[in-house]
Tab-separated table of C-alpha atoms in Angstrom:
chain	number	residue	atom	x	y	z
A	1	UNK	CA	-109.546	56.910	4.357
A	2	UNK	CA	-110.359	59.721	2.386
A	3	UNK	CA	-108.767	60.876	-1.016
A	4	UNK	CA	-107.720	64.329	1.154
A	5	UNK	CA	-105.549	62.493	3.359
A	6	UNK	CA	-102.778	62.100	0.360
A	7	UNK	CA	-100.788	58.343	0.720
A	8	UNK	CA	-100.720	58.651	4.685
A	9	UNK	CA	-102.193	55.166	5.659
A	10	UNK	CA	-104.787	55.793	9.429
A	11	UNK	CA	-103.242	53.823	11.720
A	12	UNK	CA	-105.806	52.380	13.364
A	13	UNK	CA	-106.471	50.748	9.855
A	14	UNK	CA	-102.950	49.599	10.296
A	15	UNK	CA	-103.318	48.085	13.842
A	16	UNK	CA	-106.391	46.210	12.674
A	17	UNK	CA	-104.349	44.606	9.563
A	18	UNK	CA	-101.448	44.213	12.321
A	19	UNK	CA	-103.912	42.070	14.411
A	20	UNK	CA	-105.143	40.335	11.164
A	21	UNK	CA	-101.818	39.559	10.033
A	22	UNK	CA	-100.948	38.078	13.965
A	23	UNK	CA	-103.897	36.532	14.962
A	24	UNK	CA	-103.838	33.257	12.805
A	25	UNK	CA	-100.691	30.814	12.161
A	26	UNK	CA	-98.143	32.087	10.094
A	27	UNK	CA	-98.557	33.048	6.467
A	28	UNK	CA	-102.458	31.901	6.838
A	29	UNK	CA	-103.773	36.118	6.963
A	30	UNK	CA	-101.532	38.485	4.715
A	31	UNK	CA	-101.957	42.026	4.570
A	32	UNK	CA	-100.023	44.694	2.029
A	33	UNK	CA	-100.172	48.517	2.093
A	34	UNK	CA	-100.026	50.717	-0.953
A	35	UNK	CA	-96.977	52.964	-0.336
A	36	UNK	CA	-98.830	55.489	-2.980
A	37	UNK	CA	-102.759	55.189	-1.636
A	38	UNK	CA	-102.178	54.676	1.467
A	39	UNK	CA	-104.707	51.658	1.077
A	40	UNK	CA	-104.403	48.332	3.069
A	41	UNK	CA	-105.371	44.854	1.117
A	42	UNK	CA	-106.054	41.892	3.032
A	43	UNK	CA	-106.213	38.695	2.291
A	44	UNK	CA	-107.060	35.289	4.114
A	45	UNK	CA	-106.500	32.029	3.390
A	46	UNK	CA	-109.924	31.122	4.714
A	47	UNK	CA	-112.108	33.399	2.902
A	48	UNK	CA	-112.801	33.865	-0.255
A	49	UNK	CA	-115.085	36.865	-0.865
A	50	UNK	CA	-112.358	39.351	0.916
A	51	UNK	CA	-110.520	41.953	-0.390
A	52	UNK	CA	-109.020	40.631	-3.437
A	53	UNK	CA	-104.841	41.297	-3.807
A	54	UNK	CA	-103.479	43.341	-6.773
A	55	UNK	CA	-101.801	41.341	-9.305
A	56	UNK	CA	-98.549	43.733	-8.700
A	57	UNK	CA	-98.476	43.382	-5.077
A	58	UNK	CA	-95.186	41.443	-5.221
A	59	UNK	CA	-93.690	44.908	-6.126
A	60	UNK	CA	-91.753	46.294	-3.365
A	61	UNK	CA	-91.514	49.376	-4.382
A	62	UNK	CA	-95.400	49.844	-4.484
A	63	UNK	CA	-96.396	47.690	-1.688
A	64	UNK	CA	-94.795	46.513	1.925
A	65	UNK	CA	-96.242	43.530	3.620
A	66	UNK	CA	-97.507	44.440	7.248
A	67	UNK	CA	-95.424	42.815	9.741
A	68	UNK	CA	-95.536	39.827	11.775
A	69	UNK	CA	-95.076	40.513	15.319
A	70	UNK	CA	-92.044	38.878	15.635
A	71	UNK	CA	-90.294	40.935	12.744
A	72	UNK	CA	-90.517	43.846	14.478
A	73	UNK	CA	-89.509	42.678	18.016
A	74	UNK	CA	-93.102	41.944	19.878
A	75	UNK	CA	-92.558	38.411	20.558
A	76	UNK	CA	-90.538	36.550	23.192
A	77	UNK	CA	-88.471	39.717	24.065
A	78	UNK	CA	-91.206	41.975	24.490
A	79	UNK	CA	-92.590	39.176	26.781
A	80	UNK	CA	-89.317	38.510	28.838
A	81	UNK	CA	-89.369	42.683	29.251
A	82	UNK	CA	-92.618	42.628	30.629
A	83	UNK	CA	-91.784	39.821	32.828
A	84	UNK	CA	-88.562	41.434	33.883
A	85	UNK	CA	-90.492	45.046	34.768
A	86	UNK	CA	-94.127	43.024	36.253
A	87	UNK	CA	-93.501	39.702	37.293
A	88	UNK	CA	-89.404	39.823	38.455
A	89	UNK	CA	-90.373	36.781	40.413
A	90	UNK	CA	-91.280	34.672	37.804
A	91	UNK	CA	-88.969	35.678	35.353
A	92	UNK	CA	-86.968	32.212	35.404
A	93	UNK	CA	-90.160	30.566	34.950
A	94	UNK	CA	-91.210	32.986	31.962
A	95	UNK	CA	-88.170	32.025	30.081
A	96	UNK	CA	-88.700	28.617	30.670
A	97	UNK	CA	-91.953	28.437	29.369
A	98	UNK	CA	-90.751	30.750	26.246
A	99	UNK	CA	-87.695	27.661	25.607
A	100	UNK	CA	-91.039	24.997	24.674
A	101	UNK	CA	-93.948	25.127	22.225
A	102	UNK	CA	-97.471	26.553	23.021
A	103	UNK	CA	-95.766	29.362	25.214
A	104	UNK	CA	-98.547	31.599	25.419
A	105	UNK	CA	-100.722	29.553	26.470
A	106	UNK	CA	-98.677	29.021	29.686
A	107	UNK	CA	-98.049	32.638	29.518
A	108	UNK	CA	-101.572	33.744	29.782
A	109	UNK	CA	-102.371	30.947	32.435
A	110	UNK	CA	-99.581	32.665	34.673
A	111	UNK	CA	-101.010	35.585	33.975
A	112	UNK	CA	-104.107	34.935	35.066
A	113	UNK	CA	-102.641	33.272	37.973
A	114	UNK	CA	-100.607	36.189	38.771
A	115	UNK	CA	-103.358	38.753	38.485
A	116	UNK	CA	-101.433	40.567	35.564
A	117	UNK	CA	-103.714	40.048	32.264
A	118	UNK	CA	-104.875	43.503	32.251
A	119	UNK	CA	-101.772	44.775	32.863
A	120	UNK	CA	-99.745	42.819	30.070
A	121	UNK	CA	-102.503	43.386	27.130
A	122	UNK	CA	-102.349	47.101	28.229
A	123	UNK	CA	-98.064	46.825	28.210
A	124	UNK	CA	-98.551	44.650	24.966
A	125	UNK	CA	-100.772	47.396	23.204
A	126	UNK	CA	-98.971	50.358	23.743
A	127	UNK	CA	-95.665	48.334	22.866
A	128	UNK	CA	-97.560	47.205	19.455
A	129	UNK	CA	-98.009	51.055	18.849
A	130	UNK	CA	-94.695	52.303	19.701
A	131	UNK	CA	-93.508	49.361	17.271
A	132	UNK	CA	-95.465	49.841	14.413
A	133	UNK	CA	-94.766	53.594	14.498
A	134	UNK	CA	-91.544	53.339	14.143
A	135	UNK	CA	-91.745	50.694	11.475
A	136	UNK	CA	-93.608	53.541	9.189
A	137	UNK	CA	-91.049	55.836	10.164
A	138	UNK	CA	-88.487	53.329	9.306
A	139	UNK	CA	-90.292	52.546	5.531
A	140	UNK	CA	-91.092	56.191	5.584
A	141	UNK	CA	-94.465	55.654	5.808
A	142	UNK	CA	-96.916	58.698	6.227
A	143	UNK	CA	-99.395	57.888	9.185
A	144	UNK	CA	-102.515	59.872	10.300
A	145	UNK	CA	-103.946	59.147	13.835
């Protein structure tokens, strides 16, 4: 991001940390934007040459951890909508596999079955965006892109 673009964080910079922050278990990746810069830190449990956090980062009035999926509604009920809207005939069966661990699993396996992969990760994606906009909006959080 360049210094021109003031504290407005580019959001695909933010849907990359989003998929960071999502795509291990929880707590393992953290990432934390600078409400001043604009700038995203990362950091994962796994590595240790990445991006190293600021000492200060615990200050919320500087810094607001990216979300997990779940805090900002993109996990069982965004699934049960899609089922509801794509797959009305398995619907029962969606929240049944949703009321047991390793969910998505099954999920994706349905899916597959069900011809509706491409259709869900397109549903899930433009979902993630709507979400994530309005969670700047809601921090009032500058975004370009």
């Amino acid at each position: 991001m360049s210094s021109s673009a003031g504290t407005a964080v580019d959001f695909s910079e933010l849907l990359d940390a989003f998929d960071s922050v999502n795509s291990a278990g929880s707590g393992e990746n953290a990432a934390y934007l600078c409400k001043e810069t604009g700038k995203i830190h990362w950091h994962w449990d796994s590595a240790d040459d990445v991006d190293v956090l600021p000492g200060d980062v615990e200050d919320s009035k500087k810094y607001i951890p990216i979300p997990d999926k779940r805090e900002i509604d993109l996990g069982k009920p965004l699934v049960l909508e899609f089922a509801r809207h794509h797959l009305p005939d398995d619907y029962d069966k969606v929240r049944e596999i949703f009321s047991r661990a390793g969910a998505y699993a099954r999920f994706k396996d349905l899916l597959a079955h069900r011809h509706a992969t491409a259709r869900w990760y397109a549903f899930e994606q433009k979902a993630t965006e709507i979400a994530l906009r309005t969670w700047c909006e809601d921090n009032h959080i500058e975004v370009n892109g």
